[in-house]
Coordinates of C-alpha atoms in Angstrom, one line a residue:
M1 CA 2.5 -14.8 4.6
A2 CA -1.1 -13.7 5.0
M3 CA -3.9 -16.1 5.9
R4 CA -6.3 -14.6 3.3
L5 CA -5.7 -11.7 1.0
A6 CA -7.8 -9.6 -1.4
I7 CA -6.1 -6.9 -3.5
Q8 CA -7.9 -4.4 -5.7
A9 CA -5.8 -2.4 -8.2
N10 CA -6.1 -0.9 -11.6
V11 CA -2.5 -1.9 -12.2
L12 CA -0.7 -4.5 -10.1
N13 CA 3.0 -5.0 -10.8
N14 CA 4.6 -7.9 -9.0
Q15 CA 8.2 -7.3 -10.1
P16 CA 11.7 -7.5 -8.5
E17 CA 13.1 -4.6 -6.6
H18 CA 16.6 -3.4 -7.3
S19 CA 18.5 -1.7 -4.5
N20 CA 22.1 -1.6 -3.3
N21 CA 23.2 -3.7 -6.2
E22 CA 20.9 -6.5 -5.1
V23 CA 17.8 -7.9 -6.7
H24 CA 14.9 -8.9 -4.4
T25 CA 12.3 -11.1 -6.0
A26 CA 8.7 -10.1 -5.6
T27 CA 6.2 -12.4 -3.9
I28 CA 2.5 -12.2 -3.1
A29 CA 1.5 -15.2 -1.0
T30 CA -1.3 -16.5 1.3
R31 CA -1.8 -19.5 3.5
N32 CA -5.5 -19.7 2.4
N33 CA -7.3 -17.9 -0.4
L34 CA -6.0 -15.2 -2.6
H35 CA -8.2 -12.8 -4.6
L36 CA -6.9 -10.3 -7.0
G37 CA -9.2 -7.7 -8.6
V38 CA -7.1 -6.0 -11.3
G39 CA -7.3 -4.2 -14.6
T40 CA -3.7 -5.2 -15.5
L41 CA -1.5 -7.7 -13.6
T42 CA 2.2 -8.0 -14.4
N43 CA 4.1 -10.8 -12.7
S44 CA 7.6 -11.0 -14.0
D45 CA 11.3 -11.8 -13.6
H46 CA 10.9 -14.9 -11.3
A47 CA 8.2 -13.2 -9.2
L48 CA 5.8 -15.5 -7.4
I49 CA 2.0 -15.3 -6.8
L50 CA 1.1 -18.2 -4.5
S51 CA -1.9 -19.4 -2.7
L52 CA -1.8 -22.5 -0.5
G53 CA -5.6 -22.5 -0.9
D54 CA -7.6 -21.1 -3.8
L55 CA -6.5 -18.4 -6.1
T56 CA -8.9 -16.2 -8.1
I57 CA -7.9 -13.4 -10.5
G58 CA -10.7 -11.2 -11.8
G59 CA -11.5 -7.5 -12.5
Q60 CA -12.9 -6.3 -9.1
I61 CA -13.1 -7.2 -5.4
D62 CA -16.7 -7.5 -4.2
A63 CA -18.1 -6.7 -0.7
N64 CA -17.2 -10.2 0.5
Q65 CA -13.5 -9.7 -0.5
R66 CA -13.8 -12.0 -3.4
A67 CA -12.5 -11.4 -7.0
I68 CA -15.3 -11.1 -9.5
G69 CA -15.6 -10.0 -13.1
Q70 CA -12.8 -10.0 -15.7
A71 CA -9.3 -8.5 -15.7
D72 CA -8.2 -6.8 -18.9
F73 CA -4.7 -8.3 -19.1
V74 CA -2.6 -10.7 -17.1
D75 CA 1.1 -10.8 -18.1
N76 CA 3.1 -13.7 -16.5
G77 CA 6.6 -13.3 -17.9
S78 CA 9.3 -15.7 -16.6
A79 CA 7.4 -15.9 -13.3
T80 CA 5.0 -18.2 -11.4
I81 CA 1.3 -18.1 -10.6
E82 CA 0.4 -21.1 -8.5
A83 CA -2.6 -22.3 -6.4
L84 CA -2.4 -25.5 -4.3
G85 CA -6.2 -25.4 -4.3
N86 CA -8.4 -24.3 -7.2
G87 CA -7.1 -21.6 -9.5
K88 CA -9.3 -19.3 -11.7
I89 CA -8.0 -16.6 -14.0
N90 CA -10.8 -14.6 -15.6
T91 CA -9.1 -12.2 -18.1
K92 CA -9.7 -10.8 -21.5
R93 CA -6.0 -11.5 -22.4
L94 CA -3.5 -13.9 -20.8
W95 CA 0.2 -13.7 -21.8
N96 CA 2.2 -16.5 -20.2
H97 CA 5.7 -16.5 -21.6
D98 CA 9.5 -16.7 -20.9
F99 CA 11.7 -13.8 -21.8
A100 CA 14.2 -14.3 -24.7
S101 CA 17.6 -15.5 -23.7
C102 CA 20.7 -14.4 -25.5
N103 CA 24.3 -15.6 -24.9
G104 CA 27.0 -13.8 -27.0
I105 CA 26.1 -14.2 -30.7
R106 CA 23.6 -17.0 -30.2
C107 CA 20.0 -16.0 -29.3
Y108 CA 17.2 -18.4 -28.5
S109 CA 13.6 -18.0 -29.7
R110 CA 10.8 -16.9 -27.5
L111 CA 8.1 -19.5 -26.7
Y112 CA 4.7 -18.1 -25.7
I113 CA 2.4 -20.6 -24.1
E114 CA -1.3 -20.0 -23.2
E115 CA -3.3 -22.7 -21.4
Y116 CA -6.8 -22.3 -20.4
R117 CA -10.0 -24.2 -19.8
P118 CA -13.3 -22.7 -21.0
N119 CA -15.8 -22.2 -18.2
G120 CA -17.9 -25.4 -17.8
S121 CA -15.6 -27.5 -19.8
N122 CA -13.2 -30.3 -18.7
A123 CA -11.0 -29.8 -21.7
F124 CA -7.8 -27.7 -21.6
I125 CA -6.7 -25.7 -24.6
L126 CA -3.0 -25.2 -25.1
I127 CA -1.6 -22.6 -27.5
R128 CA 2.1 -22.5 -28.3
K129 CA 3.8 -20.0 -30.5
V130 CA 7.5 -19.7 -31.2
I131 CA 8.8 -16.3 -32.3

């Protein structure tokens, strides 16, 4: 686990690796601050993005190794993005969801949840949509 980490990428896929009939869950983690400057971030299939300090997701990494600007799209599907300190996700579109679960004939609906707090506000906005 890194002490502090800054990653710049047009597309960052934090997804499991399949090899030798085994699945290895993906993890990006730091003991201190984590800064992701991304166009598109995909965190899926029980993957983990964790900062034991602050976590910032934006569009670029500046000269001070901090995330600034706005990402285009953050897709968190059946995965975890967690900060034990302050967390900030600045993105044009956030998709926080669980994948559909089917068992035999019976299928369960998909529940899409978005929760965000407008900059400068103390109020959280929660959007739920069942499909």
